[in-house]
Every structure is written in structure tokens, then in C-alpha cells.
Amino acid sequence: MQGGERYNSISDFLKKEFGGKTVKLSVDAGFTCPNRDGSKGSGGCSFCSEGGSGELAAHSSSMAESVTEQIDRLSAKWPDANYIAYFQSFTNTYAPVEVLKERYYAALDDPRISGIAIATRPDCLPDDVLDLLEEINKEHFMWVELGLQSVHRTTQDAMNLCYSTEDYDRSVAELKRRGIRFVTHLILGLPGETEDMMFDSLRYVCEDPARRPFGLKLHLMNIVKTSPLYKEMPDYVPFDSIESYVDLVVRCLEIIPPEITIHRLTGDVPRKILVSPEWSYRKRTILNAINKELALRDTYQGARAL
């Protein structure tokens, strides 16, 4: 842990890995999802936005244009930064392997790109895709992101995920076997979940070294206007206040092993589609409050890890 932070942030890890500021470029590679095209389900996961949680990604006609667009936009702020291409929107391993290879390497072939991050579902890593990822991982910096969200079957069914914890376990075992870094996503505040259920999911992911990820994303549950959940539960508010959310995140950090990199501690959606919590667009305020609370309690990531 560096820079006075009390948790192992991915920004510090990447700064050490590449020798300077490293920025993720969110790109939309034009994929869809098995929970949208009818092969597994339709309508998508209940909490997912119309844009497949990629509203902040660059949308261009080619990968080269997407990368250039993002770098041009960010280079004024960070002229000497390193860049990682983040395949964010929808399911980024859900296509024929030849298509995946062409789009991944279109990003990696840009000399300004230091590596890639690939967001996907736990049920979308067949052997031929894993072989491709293993090939890339041998020559390039990479991690894979798995959207687990919750280990509870009742939640998985209610949120129309169309995948299971067993799917997650199979993918984790294969990624571990092949030496591929992976980052797990969990959502805090899903409808019907108690605090104990959220901690169950967190412990499941973190405590067993055989399942322990390289990184972790804790998402604040956001209700967005373009999601099925908004139509089903328009008045749902997952947390009453920033303070209640901060308190939960601090207690989560305390049980996360210190070697796990922290990639996210809140949500991040455009304000124009946000319904609740109405304060969740205040990302910097939330993160500052988390850091302040950690200092006030004199605690840190892993303080209560088993």
C-alpha cells in the first residue's frame, strides 16, 4: 500500500508495474451478451443498463479509432501516462475466437497500449477462448474481469443473471491454472440482500486462496433509468446515505486480504440515467469519505482478514 492509502489500490499497483500513471481506456468492441440475444436469456441482468454498463466507453467504428479517441481526450490531463485498453461494454469474450483475437490484438498492436483488461461473464470462457487469453497473457499485461455480483442463488435468479456460482468456480479454476490474473465484481445493496449475505459473497471470493482473485471491484448498487430493475422496482433505494454505504465498505475492506488489489469501491454511472441513490454520482466525495473513515477508525484493508 502506497501514497498514504489504507488499501491496496490498483492505481498504486499499476504505477509500480509500469513506472508511472496508468489509465484505463474504456472501449466498446461491439459485442453483445448471451443474456440479451436469447441463447441464455433476454433483457439482460436486471440491474444492467441499456448500454451494457458501458455508457462511459468510447464508441467508434474501429478499435484503432476507439483507442485514439480515448487517448486524445485524456492526454491533455495525463501527457505521460501509460494506457490499458479496457473492454468494458456487455460480454467481451462472447464471440467466435477469431473475432476476439482480431479485436484484442487491434488494441495491443497500438504502441501506446501497455496491456488489456477484459470484462466478461463467468459462463463465457470456453476452452478456445481460454487458450487465446493464455496466449496473450504470455506476451502482454492482462487481466480478466468476472461479474459474479453475488453467490446467492436467490439473488442470481431474481436479478436474471442466467449464470451460477458454479460457473464462476469453473472459470476461476481455469484462469488460476493458466496463470491469468482475474478481477471479481460484487454488488453491494442488491434487492433482497442483507448485510450478512453481502459478507457471505465477499468471504466466498476472498478467503480461500484457491479462489482468491488478483483484484476486486465493489460496486454500489445503482438504479438506472434504462434497466429492467427500474421498471420492476422504481422506488428501490439500496442505501439511505453516503455514511451508511461508507460504513459498509470500510468493514468490507477490513476482511479483504491485503494482497488483493482494489479496483473499485463505489458505482459510476452517468448522472442523466441515475435514479438512486441520488448521491452516488458524487464519486470523489464517496471515496474521500471512505479514506477519512478508515483514518478515523485507524483501520485498513486486511485488518480483520482470516
PDB file of C-alpha atoms in Angstrom:
ATOM      1  CA  MET A   1       0.000   0.000   0.000  1.00  0.00           C
ATOM      2  CA  GLN A   2       1.384   3.351  -1.048  1.00  0.00           C
ATOM      3  CA  GLY A   3       0.617   7.056  -1.070  1.00  0.00           C
ATOM      4  CA  GLY A   4      -0.854   7.051   2.413  1.00  0.00           C
ATOM      5  CA  GLU A   5      -3.797   4.915   1.325  1.00  0.00           C
ATOM      6  CA  ARG A   6      -5.080   2.260   3.698  1.00  0.00           C
ATOM      7  CA  TYR A   7      -5.955  -0.168   0.932  1.00  0.00           C
ATOM      8  CA  ASN A   8      -4.097  -1.765  -1.958  1.00  0.00           C
ATOM      9  CA  SER A   9      -5.356   0.354  -4.846  1.00  0.00           C
ATOM     10  CA  ILE A  10      -4.966  -0.738  -8.453  1.00  0.00           C
ATOM     11  CA  SER A  11      -3.599   2.711  -9.307  1.00  0.00           C
ATOM     12  CA  ASP A  12      -0.640   2.158  -6.979  1.00  0.00           C
ATOM     13  CA  PHE A  13      -0.113  -1.359  -8.343  1.00  0.00           C
ATOM     14  CA  LEU A  14      -0.059  -0.111 -11.941  1.00  0.00           C
ATOM     15  CA  LYS A  15       2.210   2.791 -11.089  1.00  0.00           C
ATOM     16  CA  LYS A  16       4.708   0.308  -9.692  1.00  0.00           C
ATOM     17  CA  GLU A  17       4.219  -2.120 -12.615  1.00  0.00           C
ATOM     18  CA  PHE A  18       4.714   0.466 -15.367  1.00  0.00           C
ATOM     19  CA  GLY A  19       6.731   3.166 -13.620  1.00  0.00           C
ATOM     20  CA  GLY A  20       4.116   5.911 -13.801  1.00  0.00           C
ATOM     21  CA  LYS A  21       0.475   6.899 -14.055  1.00  0.00           C
ATOM     22  CA  THR A  22      -1.558   4.250 -15.890  1.00  0.00           C
ATOM     23  CA  VAL A  23      -5.012   4.986 -17.285  1.00  0.00           C
ATOM     24  CA  LYS A  24      -7.713   2.545 -18.386  1.00  0.00           C
ATOM     25  CA  LEU A  25      -9.340   3.369 -21.713  1.00  0.00           C
ATOM     26  CA  SER A  26     -12.934   2.105 -21.707  1.00  0.00           C
ATOM     27  CA  VAL A  27     -13.739   0.819 -25.196  1.00  0.00           C
ATOM     28  CA  ASP A  28     -16.836  -0.750 -26.729  1.00  0.00           C
ATOM     29  CA  ALA A  29     -15.737  -3.586 -29.028  1.00  0.00           C
ATOM     30  CA  GLY A  30     -19.215  -4.200 -30.392  1.00  0.00           C
ATOM     31  CA  PHE A  31     -20.077  -7.406 -28.519  1.00  0.00           C
ATOM     32  CA  THR A  32     -23.436  -8.488 -27.128  1.00  0.00           C
ATOM     33  CA  CYS A  33     -24.383 -10.868 -24.306  1.00  0.00           C
ATOM     34  CA  PRO A  34     -25.934 -14.368 -24.059  1.00  0.00           C
ATOM     35  CA  ASN A  35     -28.467 -12.885 -21.683  1.00  0.00           C
ATOM     36  CA  ARG A  36     -29.636 -10.481 -24.393  1.00  0.00           C
ATOM     37  CA  ASP A  37     -29.524 -12.439 -27.636  1.00  0.00           C
ATOM     38  CA  GLY A  38     -31.688 -15.299 -26.355  1.00  0.00           C
ATOM     39  CA  SER A  39     -29.048 -18.004 -26.042  1.00  0.00           C
ATOM     40  CA  LYS A  40     -29.275 -17.846 -22.222  1.00  0.00           C
ATOM     41  CA  GLY A  41     -31.954 -15.250 -21.630  1.00  0.00           C
ATOM     42  CA  SER A  42     -33.305 -11.915 -22.777  1.00  0.00           C
ATOM     43  CA  GLY A  43     -33.432  -8.407 -21.425  1.00  0.00           C
ATOM     44  CA  GLY A  44     -30.071  -8.664 -19.712  1.00  0.00           C
ATOM     45  CA  CYS A  45     -29.329  -8.758 -15.993  1.00  0.00           C
ATOM     46  CA  SER A  46     -31.984  -6.784 -14.124  1.00  0.00           C
ATOM     47  CA  PHE A  47     -29.599  -4.085 -12.905  1.00  0.00           C
ATOM     48  CA  CYS A  48     -27.766  -3.684 -16.224  1.00  0.00           C
ATOM     49  CA  SER A  49     -28.233  -0.538 -18.268  1.00  0.00           C
ATOM     50  CA  GLU A  50     -29.286  -0.442 -21.893  1.00  0.00           C
ATOM     51  CA  GLY A  51     -25.663   0.151 -22.852  1.00  0.00           C
ATOM     52  CA  GLY A  52     -24.377  -2.947 -21.072  1.00  0.00           C
ATOM     53  CA  SER A  53     -22.755  -0.856 -18.296  1.00  0.00           C
ATOM     54  CA  GLY A  54     -20.555   0.787 -20.908  1.00  0.00           C
ATOM     55  CA  GLU A  55     -22.005   4.303 -21.116  1.00  0.00           C
ATOM     56  CA  LEU A  56     -18.575   5.765 -20.399  1.00  0.00           C
ATOM     57  CA  ALA A  57     -16.842   3.687 -23.085  1.00  0.00           C
ATOM     58  CA  ALA A  58     -15.692   5.032 -26.433  1.00  0.00           C
ATOM     59  CA  HIS A  59     -17.980   4.034 -29.317  1.00  0.00           C
ATOM     60  CA  SER A  60     -16.190   4.180 -32.670  1.00  0.00           C
ATOM     61  CA  SER A  61     -16.275   2.248 -35.919  1.00  0.00           C
ATOM     62  CA  SER A  62     -12.958   0.507 -35.226  1.00  0.00           C
ATOM     63  CA  MET A  63     -10.805  -0.462 -32.258  1.00  0.00           C
ATOM     64  CA  ALA A  64      -7.989   1.770 -33.510  1.00  0.00           C
ATOM     65  CA  GLU A  65     -10.360   4.748 -33.573  1.00  0.00           C
ATOM     66  CA  SER A  66     -11.679   3.940 -30.093  1.00  0.00           C
ATOM     67  CA  VAL A  67      -8.178   3.838 -28.650  1.00  0.00           C
ATOM     68  CA  THR A  68      -7.093   7.034 -30.406  1.00  0.00           C
ATOM     69  CA  GLU A  69     -10.272   8.855 -29.378  1.00  0.00           C
ATOM     70  CA  GLN A  70      -9.720   7.992 -25.722  1.00  0.00           C
ATOM     71  CA  ILE A  71      -6.012   8.848 -25.709  1.00  0.00           C
ATOM     72  CA  ASP A  72      -6.650  12.173 -27.447  1.00  0.00           C
ATOM     73  CA  ARG A  73      -9.246  13.018 -24.813  1.00  0.00           C
ATOM     74  CA  LEU A  74      -7.055  12.076 -21.849  1.00  0.00           C
ATOM     75  CA  SER A  75      -3.565  13.061 -22.988  1.00  0.00           C
ATOM     76  CA  ALA A  76      -4.012  16.729 -22.048  1.00  0.00           C
ATOM     77  CA  LYS A  77      -4.625  15.719 -18.442  1.00  0.00           C
ATOM     78  CA  TRP A  78      -2.020  12.931 -18.368  1.00  0.00           C
ATOM     79  CA  PRO A  79       0.506  13.608 -21.156  1.00  0.00           C
ATOM     80  CA  ASP A  80       2.969  10.947 -19.978  1.00  0.00           C
ATOM     81  CA  ALA A  81       0.525   8.232 -18.932  1.00  0.00           C
ATOM     82  CA  ASN A  82       0.585   4.553 -19.794  1.00  0.00           C
ATOM     83  CA  TYR A  83      -2.664   3.107 -21.151  1.00  0.00           C
ATOM     84  CA  ILE A  84      -4.610  -0.131 -20.708  1.00  0.00           C
ATOM     85  CA  ALA A  85      -7.440  -0.885 -23.139  1.00  0.00           C
ATOM     86  CA  TYR A  86     -10.468  -1.891 -21.069  1.00  0.00           C
ATOM     87  CA  PHE A  87     -13.030  -3.972 -22.983  1.00  0.00           C
ATOM     88  CA  GLN A  88     -15.994  -2.925 -20.854  1.00  0.00           C
ATOM     89  CA  SER A  89     -19.392  -2.996 -22.576  1.00  0.00           C
ATOM     90  CA  PHE A  90     -21.500  -6.162 -22.497  1.00  0.00           C
ATOM     91  CA  THR A  91     -19.672  -9.554 -22.579  1.00  0.00           C
ATOM     92  CA  ASN A  92     -16.217  -9.258 -24.098  1.00  0.00           C
ATOM     93  CA  THR A  93     -15.450 -12.949 -24.583  1.00  0.00           C
ATOM     94  CA  TYR A  94     -18.784 -13.698 -26.243  1.00  0.00           C
ATOM     95  CA  ALA A  95     -17.869 -14.048 -29.931  1.00  0.00           C
ATOM     96  CA  PRO A  96     -16.037 -16.513 -32.183  1.00  0.00           C
ATOM     97  CA  VAL A  97     -12.424 -16.756 -31.089  1.00  0.00           C
ATOM     98  CA  GLU A  98     -11.204 -15.371 -34.438  1.00  0.00           C
ATOM     99  CA  VAL A  99     -13.226 -12.209 -33.852  1.00  0.00           C
ATOM    100  CA  LEU A 100     -11.953 -11.888 -30.294  1.00  0.00           C
ATOM    101  CA  LYS A 101      -8.361 -12.304 -31.413  1.00  0.00           C
ATOM    102  CA  GLU A 102      -8.676  -9.628 -34.089  1.00  0.00           C
ATOM    103  CA  ARG A 103     -10.182  -7.082 -31.687  1.00  0.00           C
ATOM    104  CA  TYR A 104      -7.852  -7.769 -28.767  1.00  0.00           C
ATOM    105  CA  TYR A 105      -4.769  -7.504 -30.947  1.00  0.00           C
ATOM    106  CA  ALA A 106      -6.117  -4.396 -32.699  1.00  0.00           C
ATOM    107  CA  ALA A 107      -5.780  -2.712 -29.303  1.00  0.00           C
ATOM    108  CA  LEU A 108      -2.499  -4.367 -28.327  1.00  0.00           C
ATOM    109  CA  ASP A 109      -0.872  -3.503 -31.647  1.00  0.00           C
ATOM    110  CA  ASP A 110      -1.063   0.192 -30.778  1.00  0.00           C
ATOM    111  CA  PRO A 111       2.366   1.016 -29.277  1.00  0.00           C
ATOM    112  CA  ARG A 112       0.717   3.358 -26.769  1.00  0.00           C
ATOM    113  CA  ILE A 113      -1.188   0.466 -25.159  1.00  0.00           C
ATOM    114  CA  SER A 114       0.590  -1.290 -22.276  1.00  0.00           C
ATOM    115  CA  GLY A 115      -1.978  -4.056 -21.748  1.00  0.00           C
ATOM    116  CA  ILE A 116      -5.651  -5.011 -21.811  1.00  0.00           C
ATOM    117  CA  ALA A 117      -8.457  -5.734 -19.341  1.00  0.00           C
ATOM    118  CA  ILE A 118     -11.397  -7.852 -20.488  1.00  0.00           C
ATOM    119  CA  ALA A 119     -14.788  -7.777 -18.721  1.00  0.00           C
ATOM    120  CA  THR A 120     -16.947 -10.870 -19.123  1.00  0.00           C
ATOM    121  CA  ARG A 121     -19.424 -13.287 -17.522  1.00  0.00           C
ATOM    122  CA  PRO A 122     -18.321 -16.410 -15.631  1.00  0.00           C
ATOM    123  CA  ASP A 123     -20.167 -18.624 -18.132  1.00  0.00           C
ATOM    124  CA  CYS A 124     -18.467 -17.208 -21.247  1.00  0.00           C
ATOM    125  CA  LEU A 125     -14.964 -18.666 -21.065  1.00  0.00           C
ATOM    126  CA  PRO A 126     -14.910 -21.798 -23.261  1.00  0.00           C
ATOM    127  CA  ASP A 127     -11.639 -23.625 -23.818  1.00  0.00           C
ATOM    128  CA  ASP A 128     -10.755 -21.960 -27.132  1.00  0.00           C
ATOM    129  CA  VAL A 129     -11.214 -18.512 -25.598  1.00  0.00           C
ATOM    130  CA  LEU A 130      -9.144 -19.508 -22.574  1.00  0.00           C
ATOM    131  CA  ASP A 131      -6.413 -20.722 -24.942  1.00  0.00           C
ATOM    132  CA  LEU A 132      -6.398 -17.305 -26.638  1.00  0.00           C
ATOM    133  CA  LEU A 133      -6.261 -15.491 -23.314  1.00  0.00           C
ATOM    134  CA  GLU A 134      -3.410 -17.710 -22.177  1.00  0.00           C
ATOM    135  CA  GLU A 135      -1.513 -16.899 -25.380  1.00  0.00           C
ATOM    136  CA  ILE A 136      -1.988 -13.150 -24.893  1.00  0.00           C
ATOM    137  CA  ASN A 137      -1.111 -13.344 -21.215  1.00  0.00           C
ATOM    138  CA  LYS A 138       2.292 -14.833 -22.006  1.00  0.00           C
ATOM    139  CA  GLU A 139       3.325 -11.779 -24.009  1.00  0.00           C
ATOM    140  CA  HIS A 140       1.234  -8.889 -22.679  1.00  0.00           C
ATOM    141  CA  PHE A 141      -0.023  -7.459 -19.414  1.00  0.00           C
ATOM    142  CA  MET A 142      -3.640  -8.551 -18.974  1.00  0.00           C
ATOM    143  CA  TRP A 143      -6.410  -9.300 -16.546  1.00  0.00           C
ATOM    144  CA  VAL A 144      -9.926 -10.730 -16.964  1.00  0.00           C
ATOM    145  CA  GLU A 145     -12.920  -9.350 -15.041  1.00  0.00           C
ATOM    146  CA  LEU A 146     -15.678 -11.712 -13.877  1.00  0.00           C
ATOM    147  CA  GLY A 147     -19.087 -10.316 -12.934  1.00  0.00           C
ATOM    148  CA  LEU A 148     -20.089 -12.585 -10.066  1.00  0.00           C
ATOM    149  CA  GLN A 149     -22.151  -9.942  -8.158  1.00  0.00           C
ATOM    150  CA  SER A 150     -23.496 -12.381  -5.511  1.00  0.00           C
ATOM    151  CA  VAL A 151     -23.010 -16.031  -4.562  1.00  0.00           C
ATOM    152  CA  HIS A 152     -26.646 -16.416  -3.515  1.00  0.00           C
ATOM    153  CA  ARG A 153     -28.857 -18.375  -5.894  1.00  0.00           C
ATOM    154  CA  THR A 154     -31.979 -16.484  -4.852  1.00  0.00           C
ATOM    155  CA  THR A 155     -30.306 -13.202  -5.849  1.00  0.00           C
ATOM    156  CA  GLN A 156     -28.873 -14.629  -9.059  1.00  0.00           C
ATOM    157  CA  ASP A 157     -32.350 -15.791 -10.106  1.00  0.00           C
ATOM    158  CA  ALA A 158     -34.091 -12.582  -9.029  1.00  0.00           C
ATOM    159  CA  MET A 159     -31.583 -10.490 -10.983  1.00  0.00           C
ATOM    160  CA  ASN A 160     -31.900 -12.710 -14.089  1.00  0.00           C
ATOM    161  CA  LEU A 161     -28.143 -13.342 -14.226  1.00  0.00           C
ATOM    162  CA  CYS A 162     -28.512 -16.672 -16.065  1.00  0.00           C
ATOM    163  CA  TYR A 163     -25.254 -17.953 -14.580  1.00  0.00           C
ATOM    164  CA  SER A 164     -24.314 -19.535 -11.268  1.00  0.00           C
ATOM    165  CA  THR A 165     -21.637 -19.628  -8.611  1.00  0.00           C
ATOM    166  CA  GLU A 166     -20.600 -22.994 -10.093  1.00  0.00           C
ATOM    167  CA  ASP A 167     -19.920 -21.223 -13.409  1.00  0.00           C
ATOM    168  CA  TYR A 168     -17.757 -18.757 -11.514  1.00  0.00           C
ATOM    169  CA  ASP A 169     -15.849 -21.536  -9.754  1.00  0.00           C
ATOM    170  CA  ARG A 170     -15.104 -23.311 -13.040  1.00  0.00           C
ATOM    171  CA  SER A 171     -13.810 -20.131 -14.676  1.00  0.00           C
ATOM    172  CA  VAL A 172     -11.701 -19.221 -11.656  1.00  0.00           C
ATOM    173  CA  ALA A 173     -10.116 -22.684 -11.579  1.00  0.00           C
ATOM    174  CA  GLU A 174      -9.190 -22.427 -15.275  1.00  0.00           C
ATOM    175  CA  LEU A 175      -7.837 -18.899 -15.007  1.00  0.00           C
ATOM    176  CA  LYS A 176      -5.781 -19.863 -11.964  1.00  0.00           C
ATOM    177  CA  ARG A 177      -4.448 -22.963 -13.726  1.00  0.00           C
ATOM    178  CA  ARG A 178      -3.343 -20.891 -16.691  1.00  0.00           C
ATOM    179  CA  GLY A 179      -1.758 -18.147 -14.592  1.00  0.00           C
ATOM    180  CA  ILE A 180      -4.179 -15.452 -15.770  1.00  0.00           C
ATOM    181  CA  ARG A 181      -4.996 -12.588 -13.406  1.00  0.00           C
ATOM    182  CA  PHE A 182      -8.670 -12.017 -12.753  1.00  0.00           C
ATOM    183  CA  VAL A 183     -10.778  -9.393 -11.016  1.00  0.00           C
ATOM    184  CA  THR A 184     -14.108 -10.258  -9.388  1.00  0.00           C
ATOM    185  CA  HIS A 185     -17.120  -7.912  -9.341  1.00  0.00           C
ATOM    186  CA  LEU A 186     -19.532  -7.846  -6.378  1.00  0.00           C
ATOM    187  CA  ILE A 187     -22.528  -5.540  -5.979  1.00  0.00           C
ATOM    188  CA  LEU A 188     -23.374  -4.120  -2.569  1.00  0.00           C
ATOM    189  CA  GLY A 189     -27.047  -3.373  -1.991  1.00  0.00           C
ATOM    190  CA  LEU A 190     -28.748  -5.810  -4.352  1.00  0.00           C
ATOM    191  CA  PRO A 191     -32.520  -6.081  -3.700  1.00  0.00           C
ATOM    192  CA  GLY A 192     -33.344  -8.661  -1.049  1.00  0.00           C
ATOM    193  CA  GLU A 193     -29.800  -8.983   0.270  1.00  0.00           C
ATOM    194  CA  THR A 194     -28.939  -8.420   3.905  1.00  0.00           C
ATOM    195  CA  GLU A 195     -25.533  -7.304   5.134  1.00  0.00           C
ATOM    196  CA  ASP A 196     -24.796 -10.880   6.135  1.00  0.00           C
ATOM    197  CA  MET A 197     -25.498 -12.035   2.577  1.00  0.00           C
ATOM    198  CA  MET A 198     -23.133  -9.405   1.166  1.00  0.00           C
ATOM    199  CA  PHE A 199     -20.403 -10.505   3.546  1.00  0.00           C
ATOM    200  CA  ASP A 200     -21.051 -14.130   2.613  1.00  0.00           C
ATOM    201  CA  SER A 201     -20.265 -13.284  -1.020  1.00  0.00           C
ATOM    202  CA  LEU A 202     -17.174 -11.312  -0.068  1.00  0.00           C
ATOM    203  CA  ARG A 203     -15.810 -14.094   2.137  1.00  0.00           C
ATOM    204  CA  TYR A 204     -16.545 -16.706  -0.521  1.00  0.00           C
ATOM    205  CA  VAL A 205     -14.447 -14.790  -3.035  1.00  0.00           C
ATOM    206  CA  CYS A 206     -11.595 -13.797  -0.734  1.00  0.00           C
ATOM    207  CA  GLU A 207     -10.953 -16.339   1.999  1.00  0.00           C
ATOM    208  CA  ASP A 208      -9.967 -19.471   0.044  1.00  0.00           C
ATOM    209  CA  PRO A 209      -6.566 -18.958  -1.671  1.00  0.00           C
ATOM    210  CA  ALA A 210      -7.698 -21.352  -4.425  1.00  0.00           C
ATOM    211  CA  ARG A 211     -10.405 -18.828  -5.389  1.00  0.00           C
ATOM    212  CA  ARG A 212      -8.740 -15.597  -4.302  1.00  0.00           C
ATOM    213  CA  PRO A 213      -8.641 -13.046  -7.148  1.00  0.00           C
ATOM    214  CA  PHE A 214      -5.911 -10.658  -8.210  1.00  0.00           C
ATOM    215  CA  GLY A 215      -8.387  -7.830  -7.817  1.00  0.00           C
ATOM    216  CA  LEU A 216     -11.820  -6.917  -6.533  1.00  0.00           C
ATOM    217  CA  LYS A 217     -14.490  -4.427  -7.577  1.00  0.00           C
ATOM    218  CA  LEU A 218     -17.121  -3.460  -5.020  1.00  0.00           C
ATOM    219  CA  HIS A 219     -19.996  -1.749  -6.823  1.00  0.00           C
ATOM    220  CA  LEU A 220     -22.572   0.463  -5.194  1.00  0.00           C
ATOM    221  CA  MET A 221     -25.955  -0.773  -6.458  1.00  0.00           C
ATOM    222  CA  ASN A 222     -27.319   1.906  -8.770  1.00  0.00           C
ATOM    223  CA  ILE A 223     -30.835   2.010 -10.150  1.00  0.00           C
ATOM    224  CA  VAL A 224     -30.642   3.425 -13.666  1.00  0.00           C
ATOM    225  CA  LYS A 225     -33.483   4.510 -15.931  1.00  0.00           C
ATOM    226  CA  THR A 226     -32.590   2.094 -18.739  1.00  0.00           C
ATOM    227  CA  SER A 227     -32.501  -1.054 -16.586  1.00  0.00           C
ATOM    228  CA  PRO A 228     -35.243  -3.689 -16.184  1.00  0.00           C
ATOM    229  CA  LEU A 229     -34.903  -3.260 -12.416  1.00  0.00           C
ATOM    230  CA  TYR A 230     -36.093   0.339 -12.636  1.00  0.00           C
ATOM    231  CA  LYS A 231     -39.316  -0.840 -14.247  1.00  0.00           C
ATOM    232  CA  GLU A 232     -39.735  -3.550 -11.610  1.00  0.00           C
ATOM    233  CA  MET A 233     -38.683  -1.553  -8.536  1.00  0.00           C
ATOM    234  CA  PRO A 234     -38.704   2.182  -9.370  1.00  0.00           C
ATOM    235  CA  ASP A 235     -38.687   3.210  -5.697  1.00  0.00           C
ATOM    236  CA  TYR A 236     -35.876   0.923  -4.546  1.00  0.00           C
ATOM    237  CA  VAL A 237     -33.064   2.708  -2.671  1.00  0.00           C
ATOM    238  CA  PRO A 238     -30.176   0.423  -1.650  1.00  0.00           C
ATOM    239  CA  PHE A 239     -28.589   2.755   0.930  1.00  0.00           C
ATOM    240  CA  ASP A 240     -30.123   5.630   2.862  1.00  0.00           C
ATOM    241  CA  SER A 241     -26.995   7.777   2.900  1.00  0.00           C
ATOM    242  CA  ILE A 242     -23.364   8.088   1.918  1.00  0.00           C
ATOM    243  CA  GLU A 243     -22.497   7.455   5.563  1.00  0.00           C
ATOM    244  CA  SER A 244     -24.253   4.080   5.659  1.00  0.00           C
ATOM    245  CA  TYR A 245     -22.545   2.984   2.466  1.00  0.00           C
ATOM    246  CA  VAL A 246     -19.126   4.172   3.654  1.00  0.00           C
ATOM    247  CA  ASP A 247     -19.538   2.261   6.920  1.00  0.00           C
ATOM    248  CA  LEU A 248     -20.235  -0.957   5.000  1.00  0.00           C
ATOM    249  CA  VAL A 249     -17.303  -0.500   2.613  1.00  0.00           C
ATOM    250  CA  VAL A 250     -14.872   0.120   5.471  1.00  0.00           C
ATOM    251  CA  ARG A 251     -15.983  -3.098   7.159  1.00  0.00           C
ATOM    252  CA  CYS A 252     -15.645  -4.938   3.853  1.00  0.00           C
ATOM    253  CA  LEU A 253     -12.101  -3.663   3.371  1.00  0.00           C
ATOM    254  CA  GLU A 254     -11.132  -4.922   6.804  1.00  0.00           C
ATOM    255  CA  ILE A 255     -11.764  -8.557   5.809  1.00  0.00           C
ATOM    256  CA  ILE A 256     -10.225  -8.395   2.311  1.00  0.00           C
ATOM    257  CA  PRO A 257      -6.707  -9.923   2.273  1.00  0.00           C
ATOM    258  CA  PRO A 258      -4.142  -7.154   1.751  1.00  0.00           C
ATOM    259  CA  GLU A 259      -2.622  -8.691  -1.399  1.00  0.00           C
ATOM    260  CA  ILE A 260      -5.867  -8.257  -3.353  1.00  0.00           C
ATOM    261  CA  THR A 261      -5.848  -5.105  -5.476  1.00  0.00           C
ATOM    262  CA  ILE A 262      -8.880  -2.849  -5.049  1.00  0.00           C
ATOM    263  CA  HIS A 263     -10.219  -1.659  -8.410  1.00  0.00           C
ATOM    264  CA  ARG A 264     -13.473  -0.033  -7.317  1.00  0.00           C
ATOM    265  CA  LEU A 265     -15.243   0.970  -4.106  1.00  0.00           C
ATOM    266  CA  THR A 266     -18.379   2.606  -5.462  1.00  0.00           C
ATOM    267  CA  GLY A 267     -20.534   2.860  -8.605  1.00  0.00           C
ATOM    268  CA  ASP A 268     -20.007   5.028 -11.663  1.00  0.00           C
ATOM    269  CA  VAL A 269     -22.912   5.790 -13.990  1.00  0.00           C
ATOM    270  CA  PRO A 270     -23.822   8.954 -15.911  1.00  0.00           C
ATOM    271  CA  ARG A 271     -25.976  11.279 -13.822  1.00  0.00           C
ATOM    272  CA  LYS A 272     -28.552  11.612 -16.617  1.00  0.00           C
ATOM    273  CA  ILE A 273     -29.638   7.961 -16.233  1.00  0.00           C
ATOM    274  CA  LEU A 274     -29.177   7.650 -12.449  1.00  0.00           C
ATOM    275  CA  VAL A 275     -32.298   7.186 -10.309  1.00  0.00           C
ATOM    276  CA  SER A 276     -30.931   6.096  -6.919  1.00  0.00           C
ATOM    277  CA  PRO A 277     -29.064   6.518  -4.717  1.00  0.00           C
ATOM    278  CA  GLU A 278     -29.339  10.127  -5.862  1.00  0.00           C
ATOM    279  CA  TRP A 279     -25.931  10.912  -4.349  1.00  0.00           C
ATOM    280  CA  SER A 280     -23.982   8.070  -5.969  1.00  0.00           C
ATOM    281  CA  TYR A 281     -22.691  10.232  -8.846  1.00  0.00           C
ATOM    282  CA  ARG A 282     -20.520  12.017  -6.251  1.00  0.00           C
ATOM    283  CA  LYS A 283     -17.722   9.523  -6.693  1.00  0.00           C
ATOM    284  CA  ARG A 284     -14.899  11.667  -5.309  1.00  0.00           C
ATOM    285  CA  THR A 285     -16.976  12.599  -2.248  1.00  0.00           C
ATOM    286  CA  ILE A 286     -17.664   8.915  -1.526  1.00  0.00           C
ATOM    287  CA  LEU A 287     -14.026   7.891  -1.928  1.00  0.00           C
ATOM    288  CA  ASN A 288     -12.829  10.770   0.237  1.00  0.00           C
ATOM    289  CA  ALA A 289     -15.340   9.753   2.903  1.00  0.00           C
ATOM    290  CA  ILE A 290     -14.080   6.142   2.803  1.00  0.00           C
ATOM    291  CA  ASN A 291     -10.471   7.285   3.224  1.00  0.00           C
ATOM    292  CA  LYS A 292     -11.451   9.635   6.042  1.00  0.00           C
ATOM    293  CA  GLU A 293     -13.380   6.905   7.862  1.00  0.00           C
ATOM    294  CA  LEU A 294     -10.504   4.446   7.545  1.00  0.00           C
ATOM    295  CA  ALA A 295      -8.229   7.034   9.142  1.00  0.00           C
ATOM    296  CA  LEU A 296     -10.737   7.885  11.897  1.00  0.00           C
ATOM    297  CA  ARG A 297     -11.046   4.204  12.825  1.00  0.00           C
ATOM    298  CA  ASP A 298      -7.311   3.697  12.362  1.00  0.00           C
ATOM    299  CA  THR A 299      -8.063   0.636  10.263  1.00  0.00           C
ATOM    300  CA  TYR A 300      -7.028  -0.709   6.867  1.00  0.00           C
ATOM    301  CA  GLN A 301      -7.504  -3.446   4.263  1.00  0.00           C
ATOM    302  CA  GLY A 302      -6.968  -6.830   5.842  1.00  0.00           C
ATOM    303  CA  ALA A 303      -7.169  -5.630   9.450  1.00  0.00           C
ATOM    304  CA  ARG A 304      -9.634  -8.452  10.203  1.00  0.00           C
ATOM    305  CA  ALA A 305      -8.798 -10.856   7.390  1.00  0.00           C
ATOM    306  CA  LEU A 306      -8.574 -14.521   8.364  1.00  0.00           C
TER     307      LEU A 306
END
